[in-house]
PDB file of C-alpha atoms in Angstrom:
ATOM      1  CA  MET O   1       1.782  22.261  17.621  1.00 55.00           C
ATOM      2  CA  LYS O   2       0.888  18.809  16.468  1.00 58.00           C
ATOM      3  CA  LEU O   3      -2.452  17.329  17.407  1.00 63.00           C
ATOM      4  CA  ASN O   4      -2.797  13.671  18.005  1.00 74.00           C
ATOM      5  CA  LEU O   5      -5.442  11.594  16.230  1.00 73.00           C
ATOM      6  CA  PHE O   6      -7.826  11.653  19.198  1.00 72.00           C
ATOM      7  CA  SER O   7      -7.725  15.454  19.374  1.00 75.00           C
ATOM      8  CA  LYS O   8      -8.340  15.770  15.634  1.00 75.00           C
ATOM      9  CA  ILE O   9     -11.349  13.465  15.787  1.00 77.00           C
ATOM     10  CA  SER O  10     -12.684  15.289  18.834  1.00 75.00           C
ATOM     11  CA  ILE O  11     -12.403  18.699  17.137  1.00 75.00           C
ATOM     12  CA  LYS O  12     -14.036  17.423  13.948  1.00 76.00           C
ATOM     13  CA  THR O  13     -16.878  15.815  15.920  1.00 76.00           C
ATOM     14  CA  LEU O  14     -17.384  19.001  17.905  1.00 74.00           C
ATOM     15  CA  LEU O  15     -17.452  21.117  14.743  1.00 75.00           C
ATOM     16  CA  PHE O  16     -19.899  18.719  13.085  1.00 71.00           C
ATOM     17  CA  PHE O  17     -22.288  18.903  16.031  1.00 68.00           C
ATOM     18  CA  CYS O  18     -21.943  22.698  16.164  1.00 63.00           C
ATOM     19  CA  PHE O  19     -22.880  23.073  12.480  1.00 67.00           C
ATOM     20  CA  PHE O  20     -25.590  20.420  12.777  1.00 63.00           C
ATOM     21  CA  GLY O  21     -27.012  22.217  15.819  1.00 63.00           C
ATOM     22  CA  ILE O  22     -26.934  25.617  14.125  1.00 61.00           C
ATOM     23  CA  SER O  23     -28.627  24.272  10.987  1.00 61.00           C
ATOM     24  CA  LEU O  24     -31.250  22.430  13.079  1.00 60.00           C
ATOM     25  CA  SER O  25     -31.955  25.534  15.098  1.00 60.00           C
ATOM     26  CA  ALA O  26     -32.247  27.650  11.912  1.00 60.00           C
ATOM     27  CA  ASN O  27     -34.733  25.134  10.509  1.00 64.00           C
ATOM     28  CA  GLU O  28     -36.709  25.132  13.735  1.00 64.00           C
ATOM     29  CA  ASN O  29     -36.633  28.901  13.688  1.00 87.00           C
ATOM     30  CA  ILE O  30     -38.075  28.992  10.157  1.00 88.00           C
ATOM     31  CA  GLU O  31     -40.712  26.379  11.056  1.00 91.00           C
ATOM     32  CA  GLU O  32     -41.724  28.520  14.029  1.00 92.00           C
ATOM     33  CA  LYS O  33     -41.890  31.629  11.842  1.00 93.00           C
ATOM     34  CA  VAL O  34     -43.966  29.772   9.236  1.00 94.00           C
ATOM     35  CA  LYS O  35     -46.350  28.569  11.947  1.00 95.00           C
ATOM     36  CA  LYS O  36     -46.688  32.036  13.472  1.00 94.00           C
ATOM     37  CA  LEU O  37     -47.378  33.701  10.132  1.00 94.00           C
ATOM     38  CA  THR O  38     -49.679  31.056   8.660  1.00 94.00           C
ATOM     39  CA  LEU O  39     -51.780  31.183  11.829  1.00 95.00           C
ATOM     40  CA  GLU O  40     -52.504  34.790  10.875  1.00 94.00           C
ATOM     41  CA  LEU O  41     -53.507  33.939   7.307  1.00 95.00           C
ATOM     42  CA  ARG O  42     -57.016  33.000   6.250  1.00 93.00           C
ATOM     43  CA  CYS O  43     -57.523  29.843   4.224  1.00 93.00           C
ATOM     44  CA  MET O  44     -59.445  31.256   1.262  1.00 88.00           C
ATOM     45  CA  THR O  45     -61.046  27.932   0.387  1.00 87.00           C
ATOM     46  CA  CYS O  46     -62.138  26.950   3.906  1.00 87.00           C
ATOM     47  CA  GLN O  47     -64.631  28.263   6.410  1.00 82.00           C
ATOM     48  CA  ASN O  48     -63.014  30.227   9.246  1.00 84.00           C
ATOM     49  CA  GLN O  49     -59.757  28.325   9.255  1.00 92.00           C
ATOM     50  CA  SER O  50     -56.244  29.603   9.252  1.00 94.00           C
ATOM     51  CA  VAL O  51     -53.793  28.473   6.593  1.00 94.00           C
ATOM     52  CA  TYR O  52     -51.817  26.703   9.327  1.00 95.00           C
ATOM     53  CA  ASP O  53     -54.815  24.697  10.548  1.00 94.00           C
ATOM     54  CA  SER O  54     -56.015  23.795   7.085  1.00 93.00           C
ATOM     55  CA  ASP O  55     -54.853  20.938   4.937  1.00 92.00           C
ATOM     56  CA  ALA O  56     -56.459  22.285   1.767  1.00 92.00           C
ATOM     57  CA  ASP O  57     -54.417  22.418  -1.396  1.00 90.00           C
ATOM     58  CA  PHE O  58     -54.450  26.209  -1.321  1.00 91.00           C
ATOM     59  CA  SER O  59     -53.188  26.290   2.274  1.00 93.00           C
ATOM     60  CA  ASN O  60     -50.396  23.840   1.551  1.00 93.00           C
ATOM     61  CA  ASP O  61     -49.287  26.005  -1.377  1.00 93.00           C
ATOM     62  CA  ILE O  62     -49.268  29.077   0.836  1.00 94.00           C
ATOM     63  CA  LYS O  63     -47.335  27.245   3.579  1.00 95.00           C
ATOM     64  CA  ASN O  64     -44.672  26.243   1.033  1.00 93.00           C
ATOM     65  CA  LEU O  65     -44.551  29.748  -0.379  1.00 94.00           C
ATOM     66  CA  VAL O  66     -44.152  31.293   3.084  1.00 95.00           C
ATOM     67  CA  LYS O  67     -41.402  28.798   3.960  1.00 95.00           C
ATOM     68  CA  ASN O  68     -39.531  29.498   0.701  1.00 94.00           C
ATOM     69  CA  LYS O  69     -39.787  33.236   1.206  1.00 94.00           C
ATOM     70  CA  PHE O  70     -38.500  33.003   4.790  1.00 94.00           C
ATOM     71  CA  GLU O  71     -35.620  30.869   3.538  1.00 93.00           C
ATOM     72  CA  GLU O  72     -34.881  33.528   0.919  1.00 92.00           C
ATOM     73  CA  GLY O  73     -34.613  36.024   3.771  1.00 92.00           C
ATOM     74  CA  GLU O  74     -37.860  37.933   3.316  1.00 93.00           C
ATOM     75  CA  SER O  75     -39.455  39.443   6.391  1.00 94.00           C
ATOM     76  CA  GLU O  76     -42.899  38.671   7.771  1.00 94.00           C
ATOM     77  CA  TYR O  77     -44.153  42.067   6.603  1.00 93.00           C
ATOM     78  CA  GLU O  78     -42.820  41.512   3.065  1.00 95.00           C
ATOM     79  CA  ILE O  79     -44.554  38.136   2.824  1.00 95.00           C
ATOM     80  CA  LYS O  80     -47.829  39.552   4.162  1.00 95.00           C
ATOM     81  CA  LYS O  81     -47.585  42.416   1.670  1.00 93.00           C
ATOM     82  CA  PHE O  82     -46.929  39.977  -1.190  1.00 94.00           C
ATOM     83  CA  LEU O  83     -50.000  37.944  -0.270  1.00 94.00           C
ATOM     84  CA  ALA O  84     -52.229  40.968   0.372  1.00 92.00           C
ATOM     85  CA  GLU O  85     -51.269  42.386  -3.045  1.00 92.00           C
ATOM     86  CA  ARG O  86     -52.536  39.205  -4.673  1.00 92.00           C
ATOM     87  CA  TYR O  87     -55.378  38.037  -2.441  1.00 91.00           C
ATOM     88  CA  GLY O  88     -56.371  41.301  -0.825  1.00 89.00           C
ATOM     89  CA  GLU O  89     -56.217  42.057   2.874  1.00 88.00           C
ATOM     90  CA  TYR O  90     -59.004  39.524   3.252  1.00 87.00           C
ATOM     91  CA  ILE O  91     -56.287  36.896   3.535  1.00 91.00           C
ATOM     92  CA  LEU O  92     -54.962  38.561   6.687  1.00 92.00           C
ATOM     93  CA  PHE O  93     -56.829  37.906   9.910  1.00 90.00           C
ATOM     94  CA  ARG O  94     -55.233  41.097  11.223  1.00 87.00           C
ATOM     95  CA  PRO O  95     -55.379  43.722   8.458  1.00 83.00           C
ATOM     96  CA  PHE O  96     -52.632  46.326   8.031  1.00 81.00           C
ATOM     97  CA  PHE O  97     -52.937  49.578   9.908  1.00 79.00           C
ATOM     98  CA  ASN O  98     -53.387  51.979   6.997  1.00 73.00           C
ATOM     99  CA  TYR O  99     -55.660  54.750   5.734  1.00 72.00           C
ATOM    100  CA  ASN O 100     -58.227  52.287   4.351  1.00 69.00           C
ATOM    101  CA  ASN O 101     -58.518  50.448   7.644  1.00 71.00           C
ATOM    102  CA  LEU O 102     -58.373  53.499   9.881  1.00 75.00           C
ATOM    103  CA  PHE O 103     -62.050  53.222  10.777  1.00 74.00           C
ATOM    104  CA  LEU O 104     -61.709  49.520  11.527  1.00 73.00           C
ATOM    105  CA  TRP O 105     -58.784  50.052  13.903  1.00 76.00           C
ATOM    106  CA  GLY O 106     -60.047  53.301  15.379  1.00 80.00           C
ATOM    107  CA  PHE O 107     -63.679  52.408  15.919  1.00 79.00           C
ATOM    108  CA  PRO O 108     -63.232  50.517  19.227  1.00 81.00           C
ATOM    109  CA  PHE O 109     -61.396  53.543  20.641  1.00 84.00           C
ATOM    110  CA  ILE O 110     -64.084  55.922  19.344  1.00 83.00           C
ATOM    111  CA  LEU O 111     -66.686  53.695  20.973  1.00 81.00           C
ATOM    112  CA  LEU O 112     -64.714  53.625  24.222  1.00 87.00           C
ATOM    113  CA  THR O 113     -64.325  57.420  24.262  1.00 88.00           C
ATOM    114  CA  ILE O 114     -68.015  58.005  23.620  1.00 83.00           C
ATOM    115  CA  SER O 115     -68.926  55.476  26.314  1.00 83.00           C
ATOM    116  CA  LEU O 116     -66.581  57.162  28.807  1.00 87.00           C
ATOM    117  CA  PHE O 117     -68.063  60.587  28.078  1.00 85.00           C
ATOM    118  CA  PHE O 118     -71.511  59.114  28.451  1.00 80.00           C
ATOM    119  CA  LEU O 119     -70.572  57.471  31.750  1.00 84.00           C
ATOM    120  CA  ILE O 120     -68.947  60.637  33.157  1.00 86.00           C
ATOM    121  CA  PHE O 121     -71.881  62.730  32.044  1.00 81.00           C
ATOM    122  CA  LYS O 122     -74.343  60.383  33.709  1.00 78.00           C
ATOM    123  CA  THR O 123     -72.423  59.992  37.007  1.00 83.00           C
ATOM    124  CA  ARG O 124     -71.911  63.758  37.265  1.00 80.00           C
ATOM    125  CA  LYS O 125     -75.595  64.354  36.823  1.00 73.00           C
ATOM    126  CA  LYS O 126     -76.382  61.936  39.619  1.00 69.00           C
TER     127      LYS O 126
ATOM    128  CA  MET M   1     -87.819  63.835  27.382  1.00 63.00           C
ATOM    129  CA  ASN M   2     -84.646  64.233  29.439  1.00 68.00           C
ATOM    130  CA  ARG M   3     -84.090  60.523  29.218  1.00 70.00           C
ATOM    131  CA  LEU M   4     -84.456  60.616  25.466  1.00 71.00           C
ATOM    132  CA  ILE M   5     -81.810  63.352  25.191  1.00 70.00           C
ATOM    133  CA  LEU M   6     -79.557  61.305  27.403  1.00 67.00           C
ATOM    134  CA  ILE M   7     -79.725  58.210  25.273  1.00 72.00           C
ATOM    135  CA  SER M   8     -79.746  60.056  21.953  1.00 74.00           C
ATOM    136  CA  PRO M   9     -75.916  59.727  21.434  1.00 69.00           C
ATOM    137  CA  LEU M  10     -76.268  55.988  21.782  1.00 73.00           C
ATOM    138  CA  ILE M  11     -79.124  55.906  19.279  1.00 80.00           C
ATOM    139  CA  ILE M  12     -77.075  57.991  16.810  1.00 79.00           C
ATOM    140  CA  LEU M  13     -74.092  55.713  17.317  1.00 74.00           C
ATOM    141  CA  PHE M  14     -76.244  52.650  16.766  1.00 80.00           C
ATOM    142  CA  VAL M  15     -77.661  54.105  13.529  1.00 84.00           C
ATOM    143  CA  ILE M  16     -74.136  54.976  12.277  1.00 79.00           C
ATOM    144  CA  CYS M  17     -72.923  51.458  13.072  1.00 74.00           C
ATOM    145  CA  LEU M  18     -75.897  49.976  11.259  1.00 81.00           C
ATOM    146  CA  PHE M  19     -75.214  52.036   8.119  1.00 80.00           C
ATOM    147  CA  VAL M  20     -71.520  51.183   8.181  1.00 72.00           C
ATOM    148  CA  LEU M  21     -72.332  47.506   8.587  1.00 73.00           C
ATOM    149  CA  ILE M  22     -74.849  47.575   5.722  1.00 77.00           C
ATOM    150  CA  TYR M  23     -72.289  49.378   3.531  1.00 70.00           C
ATOM    151  CA  LEU M  24     -69.561  46.860   4.366  1.00 64.00           C
ATOM    152  CA  VAL M  25     -71.703  43.791   3.855  1.00 63.00           C
ATOM    153  CA  SER M  26     -73.879  44.839   0.904  1.00 63.00           C
ATOM    154  CA  GLY M  27     -73.148  43.138  -2.392  1.00 57.00           C
ATOM    155  CA  LYS M  28     -70.114  41.349  -1.061  1.00 59.00           C
ATOM    156  CA  ASN M  29     -69.751  37.627  -1.077  1.00 61.00           C
ATOM    157  CA  PRO M  30     -67.166  36.509   1.489  1.00 56.00           C
ATOM    158  CA  ASN M  31     -66.507  33.410  -0.610  1.00 56.00           C
ATOM    159  CA  LYS M  32     -65.645  35.543  -3.623  1.00 60.00           C
ATOM    160  CA  PRO M  33     -63.689  38.562  -2.390  1.00 61.00           C
ATOM    161  CA  PRO M  34     -62.833  41.129  -5.074  1.00 64.00           C
ATOM    162  CA  SER M  35     -59.456  40.628  -6.680  1.00 74.00           C
ATOM    163  CA  ALA M  36     -56.685  42.753  -5.270  1.00 85.00           C
ATOM    164  CA  LEU M  37     -55.016  42.671  -8.682  1.00 88.00           C
ATOM    165  CA  LEU M  38     -57.774  44.509 -10.538  1.00 90.00           C
ATOM    166  CA  ASN M  39     -56.410  47.487 -12.488  1.00 90.00           C
ATOM    167  CA  LYS M  40     -52.876  46.431 -11.628  1.00 93.00           C
ATOM    168  CA  ASP M  41     -50.113  45.134 -13.869  1.00 94.00           C
ATOM    169  CA  THR M  42     -50.132  41.488 -14.861  1.00 95.00           C
ATOM    170  CA  PRO M  43     -47.863  39.604 -12.435  1.00 94.00           C
ATOM    171  CA  LEU M  44     -44.576  38.401 -13.876  1.00 94.00           C
ATOM    172  CA  PHE M  45     -44.780  34.883 -15.224  1.00 95.00           C
ATOM    173  CA  LYS M  46     -42.928  32.464 -17.432  1.00 96.00           C
ATOM    174  CA  SER M  47     -44.354  29.152 -18.476  1.00 96.00           C
ATOM    175  CA  VAL M  48     -43.413  26.327 -20.764  1.00 96.00           C
ATOM    176  CA  SER M  49     -45.832  25.038 -23.390  1.00 96.00           C
ATOM    177  CA  LEU M  50     -47.808  21.894 -22.685  1.00 96.00           C
ATOM    178  CA  TYR M  51     -46.983  20.612 -26.143  1.00 95.00           C
ATOM    179  CA  ASP M  52     -43.372  21.677 -26.567  1.00 93.00           C
ATOM    180  CA  ASP M  53     -40.717  21.834 -23.858  1.00 93.00           C
ATOM    181  CA  LYS M  54     -38.747  24.379 -25.852  1.00 94.00           C
ATOM    182  CA  THR M  55     -41.524  26.950 -26.260  1.00 95.00           C
ATOM    183  CA  PHE M  56     -42.125  29.451 -23.485  1.00 96.00           C
ATOM    184  CA  ILE M  57     -44.541  32.271 -22.802  1.00 96.00           C
ATOM    185  CA  ASN M  58     -43.986  35.281 -20.579  1.00 95.00           C
ATOM    186  CA  ASN M  59     -45.258  38.830 -20.082  1.00 95.00           C
ATOM    187  CA  GLU M  60     -43.348  40.034 -23.102  1.00 94.00           C
ATOM    188  CA  SER M  61     -45.184  37.539 -25.340  1.00 94.00           C
ATOM    189  CA  ILE M  62     -48.586  39.056 -24.560  1.00 94.00           C
ATOM    190  CA  LYS M  63     -47.497  42.682 -24.804  1.00 93.00           C
ATOM    191  CA  ASN M  64     -49.999  44.956 -26.619  1.00 93.00           C
ATOM    192  CA  LYS M  65     -52.547  42.156 -26.846  1.00 94.00           C
ATOM    193  CA  LYS M  66     -55.938  41.777 -25.264  1.00 95.00           C
ATOM    194  CA  VAL M  67     -55.608  38.502 -23.395  1.00 96.00           C
ATOM    195  CA  LEU M  68     -57.971  36.167 -21.639  1.00 96.00           C
ATOM    196  CA  ILE M  69     -56.142  34.026 -19.121  1.00 97.00           C
ATOM    197  CA  ASN M  70     -57.884  30.900 -17.952  1.00 97.00           C
ATOM    198  CA  PHE M  71     -56.604  28.614 -15.206  1.00 97.00           C
ATOM    199  CA  PHE M  72     -57.847  25.073 -15.730  1.00 96.00           C
ATOM    200  CA  ALA M  73     -57.037  21.426 -15.108  1.00 96.00           C
ATOM    201  CA  SER M  74     -58.234  18.095 -16.408  1.00 96.00           C
ATOM    202  CA  TRP M  75     -59.275  17.050 -12.892  1.00 96.00           C
ATOM    203  CA  CYS M  76     -61.423  20.175 -12.435  1.00 95.00           C
ATOM    204  CA  THR M  77     -65.073  19.385 -13.175  1.00 95.00           C
ATOM    205  CA  PRO M  78     -66.302  23.027 -13.303  1.00 95.00           C
ATOM    206  CA  CYS M  79     -63.586  23.680 -15.916  1.00 96.00           C
ATOM    207  CA  LYS M  80     -65.284  21.153 -18.188  1.00 95.00           C
ATOM    208  CA  VAL M  81     -68.565  23.006 -17.750  1.00 94.00           C
ATOM    209  CA  GLU M  82     -67.112  26.302 -18.986  1.00 95.00           C
ATOM    210  CA  HIS M  83     -64.912  24.733 -21.670  1.00 96.00           C
ATOM    211  CA  PRO M  84     -67.407  25.143 -24.570  1.00 96.00           C
ATOM    212  CA  LEU M  85     -67.789  28.806 -23.619  1.00 96.00           C
ATOM    213  CA  ILE M  86     -64.065  29.395 -24.067  1.00 96.00           C
ATOM    214  CA  PHE M  87     -64.523  28.089 -27.619  1.00 95.00           C
ATOM    215  CA  GLU M  88     -67.401  30.532 -28.125  1.00 94.00           C
ATOM    216  CA  LEU M  89     -65.251  33.406 -26.871  1.00 95.00           C
ATOM    217  CA  ALA M  90     -62.433  32.363 -29.172  1.00 94.00           C
ATOM    218  CA  ASN M  91     -64.719  32.084 -32.210  1.00 94.00           C
ATOM    219  CA  GLU M  92     -66.511  35.359 -31.603  1.00 93.00           C
ATOM    220  CA  ASN M  93     -63.348  37.322 -30.767  1.00 94.00           C
ATOM    221  CA  PRO M  94     -60.599  36.334 -33.190  1.00 92.00           C
ATOM    222  CA  ASP M  95     -58.363  39.158 -31.925  1.00 92.00           C
ATOM    223  CA  LEU M  96     -58.551  37.918 -28.364  1.00 95.00           C
ATOM    224  CA  TYR M  97     -55.481  35.944 -27.318  1.00 96.00           C
ATOM    225  CA  ILE M  98     -56.577  33.084 -25.111  1.00 96.00           C
ATOM    226  CA  LEU M  99     -53.948  31.792 -22.760  1.00 96.00           C
ATOM    227  CA  GLY M 100     -54.654  28.710 -20.700  1.00 96.00           C
ATOM    228  CA  PHE M 101     -52.650  27.760 -17.645  1.00 97.00           C
ATOM    229  CA  ASN M 102     -52.819  24.084 -16.905  1.00 97.00           C
ATOM    230  CA  HIS M 103     -52.726  24.045 -13.106  1.00 96.00           C
ATOM    231  CA  LYS M 104     -51.208  21.190 -11.079  1.00 94.00           C
ATOM    232  CA  ASP M 105     -52.031  18.584 -13.640  1.00 95.00           C
ATOM    233  CA  LYS M 106     -50.343  15.634 -15.243  1.00 95.00           C
ATOM    234  CA  LYS M 107     -49.113  16.470 -18.728  1.00 95.00           C
ATOM    235  CA  GLU M 108     -50.667  13.348 -20.254  1.00 95.00           C
ATOM    236  CA  ASP M 109     -54.026  14.005 -18.567  1.00 96.00           C
ATOM    237  CA  ALA M 110     -54.053  17.615 -19.727  1.00 96.00           C
ATOM    238  CA  LYS M 111     -53.194  16.637 -23.291  1.00 96.00           C
ATOM    239  CA  LYS M 112     -55.880  13.948 -23.321  1.00 96.00           C
ATOM    240  CA  TYR M 113     -58.455  16.390 -21.920  1.00 96.00           C
ATOM    241  CA  LEU M 114     -57.666  18.969 -24.611  1.00 96.00           C
ATOM    242  CA  LYS M 115     -57.672  16.287 -27.295  1.00 96.00           C
ATOM    243  CA  ASP M 116     -61.039  14.896 -26.229  1.00 96.00           C
ATOM    244  CA  ASP M 117     -62.812  18.180 -25.448  1.00 95.00           C
ATOM    245  CA  GLY M 118     -60.907  20.368 -27.905  1.00 95.00           C
ATOM    246  CA  ASP M 119     -58.306  23.059 -27.351  1.00 96.00           C
ATOM    247  CA  PRO M 120     -59.657  26.616 -27.494  1.00 96.00           C
ATOM    248  CA  TYR M 121     -56.405  28.186 -26.286  1.00 96.00           C
ATOM    249  CA  ASN M 122     -53.823  30.031 -28.360  1.00 96.00           C
ATOM    250  CA  PHE M 123     -51.206  28.817 -25.916  1.00 96.00           C
ATOM    251  CA  VAL M 124     -51.348  26.344 -23.052  1.00 96.00           C
ATOM    252  CA  GLY M 125     -48.741  26.979 -20.398  1.00 96.00           C
ATOM    253  CA  ILE M 126     -47.891  24.578 -17.599  1.00 97.00           C
ATOM    254  CA  ASP M 127     -48.285  25.649 -13.984  1.00 96.00           C
ATOM    255  CA  SER M 128     -47.300  22.336 -12.421  1.00 93.00           C
ATOM    256  CA  ASP M 129     -46.275  23.675  -9.006  1.00 91.00           C
ATOM    257  CA  GLY M 130     -49.064  26.272  -8.793  1.00 92.00           C
ATOM    258  CA  LEU M 131     -46.634  29.182  -8.471  1.00 92.00           C
ATOM    259  CA  ILE M 132     -48.117  31.099 -11.421  1.00 95.00           C
ATOM    260  CA  ALA M 133     -51.561  30.701  -9.850  1.00 95.00           C
ATOM    261  CA  LEU M 134     -50.203  32.106  -6.577  1.00 93.00           C
ATOM    262  CA  GLU M 135     -48.785  35.096  -8.461  1.00 93.00           C
ATOM    263  CA  PHE M 136     -52.248  35.713  -9.933  1.00 94.00           C
ATOM    264  CA  GLY M 137     -53.989  35.301  -6.571  1.00 92.00           C
ATOM    265  CA  VAL M 138     -55.840  32.201  -7.722  1.00 93.00           C
ATOM    266  CA  PHE M 139     -57.331  30.014  -5.018  1.00 86.00           C
ATOM    267  CA  GLY M 140     -59.709  27.745  -6.855  1.00 88.00           C
ATOM    268  CA  LEU M 141     -60.302  26.512 -10.368  1.00 91.00           C
ATOM    269  CA  PRO M 142     -61.400  27.677 -12.811  1.00 95.00           C
ATOM    270  CA  GLU M 143     -60.430  31.348 -12.688  1.00 95.00           C
ATOM    271  CA  THR M 144     -60.432  33.744 -15.606  1.00 96.00           C
ATOM    272  CA  PHE M 145     -58.652  37.053 -16.080  1.00 96.00           C
ATOM    273  CA  LEU M 146     -58.930  39.648 -18.793  1.00 95.00           C
ATOM    274  CA  ILE M 147     -55.818  41.686 -19.542  1.00 96.00           C
ATOM    275  CA  ASN M 148     -55.925  44.832 -21.653  1.00 94.00           C
ATOM    276  CA  GLU M 149     -53.371  45.999 -24.202  1.00 94.00           C
ATOM    277  CA  ASP M 150     -51.516  47.938 -21.488  1.00 94.00           C
ATOM    278  CA  GLY M 151     -50.939  44.751 -19.536  1.00 94.00           C
ATOM    279  CA  LYS M 152     -53.400  45.638 -16.783  1.00 95.00           C
ATOM    280  CA  ILE M 153     -55.833  43.158 -15.290  1.00 95.00           C
ATOM    281  CA  ILE M 154     -59.266  44.599 -16.032  1.00 95.00           C
ATOM    282  CA  TYR M 155     -61.445  41.687 -15.008  1.00 94.00           C
ATOM    283  CA  LYS M 156     -61.352  38.577 -12.904  1.00 93.00           C
ATOM    284  CA  TYR M 157     -63.926  35.865 -12.488  1.00 94.00           C
ATOM    285  CA  MET M 158     -63.781  33.043  -9.986  1.00 92.00           C
ATOM    286  CA  GLY M 159     -65.635  29.886 -10.910  1.00 93.00           C
ATOM    287  CA  PRO M 160     -66.953  28.537 -14.183  1.00 95.00           C
ATOM    288  CA  LEU M 161     -67.955  31.116 -16.775  1.00 95.00           C
ATOM    289  CA  THR M 162     -71.588  31.157 -17.849  1.00 94.00           C
ATOM    290  CA  GLU M 163     -73.373  32.612 -20.890  1.00 94.00           C
ATOM    291  CA  LYS M 164     -74.806  35.288 -18.608  1.00 94.00           C
ATOM    292  CA  ILE M 165     -71.425  36.269 -17.142  1.00 94.00           C
ATOM    293  CA  ILE M 166     -69.914  36.528 -20.621  1.00 94.00           C
ATOM    294  CA  LYS M 167     -72.840  38.589 -21.913  1.00 93.00           C
ATOM    295  CA  ASP M 168     -73.197  40.857 -18.875  1.00 92.00           C
ATOM    296  CA  GLU M 169     -69.603  41.295 -17.760  1.00 92.00           C
ATOM    297  CA  ILE M 170     -67.038  40.215 -20.332  1.00 93.00           C
ATOM    298  CA  GLU M 171     -68.425  41.212 -23.749  1.00 91.00           C
ATOM    299  CA  SER M 172     -68.418  44.910 -22.932  1.00 91.00           C
ATOM    300  CA  LEU M 173     -64.704  44.708 -22.076  1.00 92.00           C
ATOM    301  CA  LEU M 174     -63.668  42.980 -25.298  1.00 86.00           C
TER     302      LEU M 174
END
């Protein structure tokens, strides 16, 4: 089947926009992922600012690093692990759930349980 | 009395929390968190010499050597403060290999700085994009690391070195 010139141009234009759209959406996707992750990272040279919100040299380096690693196909967890191995979990606003942080994660629940027992005990007595 | 017994769990809890808080906060400076790389292997790096584009340094080059790694730049004022101390370390410890990483600097500026103030380093590697610094967990200049013969990071100091720091913390490790 022979395509006329108009059809050929139409197909090529359609394909171009498809690829352009896919590439744009992939870029947007990475930008979103970078934003989400860097919002969870502490700027080590600022006071109570996330890497995303900071314009410090350190933060810009981390933003570039995160972007490059996402582009290389690394996952959010892998990037967080890479940074925590070098800067400590201090760089993470939300530390990993592991043996070292068990108390940190578990304490609110311990507090809640004790408070509930205390409340039940007191209301029963009344 | 009954009331006291009733609130005793809360008092105990409060005391525990207080001790935990004191333990967590004591002796820790939030601006200088301990390095996560202490007692770990030196991160992989490869850097070109400031003076010769054909000469490189990497982990293999510092194998079986005690190495002091210093991140510096010509634009970093605190680096200038500690610069004479790097000379002292070099003079007093001839076996110590001193590796400087010139961080995010212009080549000409770095060369001029080392010409004017002297070059205490055995090798000056370029870290123009800051990637080596990121590998080492550096977030401000100057930063100094001490690597033992096994390639493990045994010491890290953030900020300019002082006579006191060298005497109290570094000398015993050399």
